Coordinates of C-alpha atoms in Angstrom, one line a residue:
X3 CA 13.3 3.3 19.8
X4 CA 13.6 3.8 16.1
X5 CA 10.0 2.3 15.9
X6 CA 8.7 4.5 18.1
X7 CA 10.1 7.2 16.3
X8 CA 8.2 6.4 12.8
X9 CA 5.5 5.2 14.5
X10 CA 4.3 8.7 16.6
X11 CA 4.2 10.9 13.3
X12 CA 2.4 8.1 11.5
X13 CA -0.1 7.8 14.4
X14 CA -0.6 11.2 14.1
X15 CA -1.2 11.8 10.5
X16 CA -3.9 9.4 10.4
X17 CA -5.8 11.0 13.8
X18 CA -5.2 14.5 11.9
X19 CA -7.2 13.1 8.8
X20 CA -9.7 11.3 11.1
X21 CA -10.7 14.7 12.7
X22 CA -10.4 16.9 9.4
X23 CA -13.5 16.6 7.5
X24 CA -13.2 13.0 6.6
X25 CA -16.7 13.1 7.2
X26 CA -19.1 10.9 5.0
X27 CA -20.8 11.8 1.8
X28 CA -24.1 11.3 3.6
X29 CA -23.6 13.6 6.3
X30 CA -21.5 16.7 3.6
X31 CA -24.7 16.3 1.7
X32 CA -26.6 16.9 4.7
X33 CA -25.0 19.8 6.1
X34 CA -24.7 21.3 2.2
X35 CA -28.3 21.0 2.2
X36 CA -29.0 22.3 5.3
X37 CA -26.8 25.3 4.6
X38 CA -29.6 25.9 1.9
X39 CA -32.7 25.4 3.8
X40 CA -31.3 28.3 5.9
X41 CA -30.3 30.7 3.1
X42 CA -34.1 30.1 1.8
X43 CA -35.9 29.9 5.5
X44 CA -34.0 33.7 5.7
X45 CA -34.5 35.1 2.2
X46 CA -38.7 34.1 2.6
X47 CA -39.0 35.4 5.7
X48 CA -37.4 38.7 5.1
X49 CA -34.2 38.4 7.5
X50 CA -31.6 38.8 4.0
X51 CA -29.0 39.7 6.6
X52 CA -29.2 36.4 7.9
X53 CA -29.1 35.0 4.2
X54 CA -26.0 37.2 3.0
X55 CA -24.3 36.1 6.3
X56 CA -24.5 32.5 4.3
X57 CA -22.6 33.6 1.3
X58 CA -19.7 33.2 0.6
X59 CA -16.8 36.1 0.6
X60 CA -16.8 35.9 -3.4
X61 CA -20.2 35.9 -4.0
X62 CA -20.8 38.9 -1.1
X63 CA -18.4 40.8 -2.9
X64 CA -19.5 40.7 -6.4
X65 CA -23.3 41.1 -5.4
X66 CA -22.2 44.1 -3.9
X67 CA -20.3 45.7 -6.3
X68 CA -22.7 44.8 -9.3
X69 CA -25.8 45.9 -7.1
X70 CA -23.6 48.8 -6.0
X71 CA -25.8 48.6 -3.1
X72 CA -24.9 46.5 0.4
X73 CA -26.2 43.0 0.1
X74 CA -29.3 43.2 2.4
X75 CA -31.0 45.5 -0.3
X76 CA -29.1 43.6 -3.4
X77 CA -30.1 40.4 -2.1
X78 CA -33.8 41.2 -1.8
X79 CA -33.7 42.6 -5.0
X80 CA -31.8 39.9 -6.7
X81 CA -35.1 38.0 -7.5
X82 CA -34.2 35.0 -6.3
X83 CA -37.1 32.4 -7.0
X84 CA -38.6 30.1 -3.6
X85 CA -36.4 26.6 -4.5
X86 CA -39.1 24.5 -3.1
X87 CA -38.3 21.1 -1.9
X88 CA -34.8 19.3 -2.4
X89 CA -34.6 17.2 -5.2
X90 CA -30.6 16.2 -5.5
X91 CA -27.5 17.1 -3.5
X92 CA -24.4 16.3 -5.0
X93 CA -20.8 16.9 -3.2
X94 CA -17.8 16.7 -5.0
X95 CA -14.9 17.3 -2.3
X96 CA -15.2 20.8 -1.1
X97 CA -18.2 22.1 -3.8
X98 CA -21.5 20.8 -3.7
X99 CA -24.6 21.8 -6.0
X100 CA -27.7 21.4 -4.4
X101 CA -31.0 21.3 -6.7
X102 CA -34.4 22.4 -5.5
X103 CA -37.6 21.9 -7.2
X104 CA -37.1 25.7 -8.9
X105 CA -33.5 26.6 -7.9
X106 CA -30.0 25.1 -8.4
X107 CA -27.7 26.5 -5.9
X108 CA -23.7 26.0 -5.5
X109 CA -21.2 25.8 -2.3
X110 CA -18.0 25.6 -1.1
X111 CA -17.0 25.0 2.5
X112 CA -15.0 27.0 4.1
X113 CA -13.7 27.0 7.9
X114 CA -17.6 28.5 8.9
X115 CA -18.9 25.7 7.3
X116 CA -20.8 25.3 3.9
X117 CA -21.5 29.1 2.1
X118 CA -23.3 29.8 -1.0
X119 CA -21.4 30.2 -3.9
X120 CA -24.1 30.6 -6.4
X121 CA -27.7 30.7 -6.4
X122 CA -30.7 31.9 -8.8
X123 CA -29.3 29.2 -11.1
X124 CA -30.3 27.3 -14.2
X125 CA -28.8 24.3 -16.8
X126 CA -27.9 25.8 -20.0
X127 CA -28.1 23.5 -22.9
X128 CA -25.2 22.0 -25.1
X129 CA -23.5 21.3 -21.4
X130 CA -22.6 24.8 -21.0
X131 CA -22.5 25.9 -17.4
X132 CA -25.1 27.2 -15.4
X133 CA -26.5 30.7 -15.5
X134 CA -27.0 32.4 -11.8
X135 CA -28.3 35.7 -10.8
X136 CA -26.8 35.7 -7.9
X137 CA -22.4 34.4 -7.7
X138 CA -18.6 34.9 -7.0
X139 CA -15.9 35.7 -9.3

């Protein structure tokens, strides 16, 4: 009985990390990507709704209140550049940086899935961070 006991909650445990995201780096880089390929398939073809509805709550906010407009409008007016292809993905845990042939862009996951944290980015030099037109507090 006292086996049983342990054994339950241990059983457990391991099925509760199984099923919560220990997905494999392959397949986070893939959805991170794909979370990107969406973002630019909306912002090119005009639907910036569908592209804020990819940011994330941070990066929503703060476009907002810097553009002092609601994101649709901000967004289109951001600038953003077309990223082109994908050239690297690169998930660390929970953040991922995704680089396109003219565009860096950053996420987090969040229960939704992957949203953009960042975009409109480029390297600075001296390994200081990235510059992004559009991002989150």
């Amino acid at each position: 009985m006292q086996y049983r006991a342990v054994l339950l909650p241990a059983a457990a445990v391991v099925g509760l990390l199984l099923l919560s995201g220990c997905a494999s780096v392959t397949e986070r880089e893939s959805s991170a990507s794909g979370a990107v390929a969406r973002f630019e398939e909306a912002l090119r073809s005009g639907a910036a709704e569908r592209a804020c509805a990819l940011l994330a709550p941070g990066t929503l906010e703060e476009l907002e209140d810097s553009a002092e407009t609601a994101c649709p409008t901000a967004l289109s007016e951001a600038g953003l550049p077309a990223g082109g292809a994908v050239e690297r993905v690169d998930v660390y845990g929970r953040e991922a940086m995704v680089v396109l042939r003219h565009d860096t862009l950053f996420l987090s996951t969040f229960p939704g899935g992957w949203r953009i944290t960042a975009a409109g980015c480029e390297p600075r030099t001296g390994g200081l961070p990235y510059t992004c037109e559009v991002k989150g507090e």
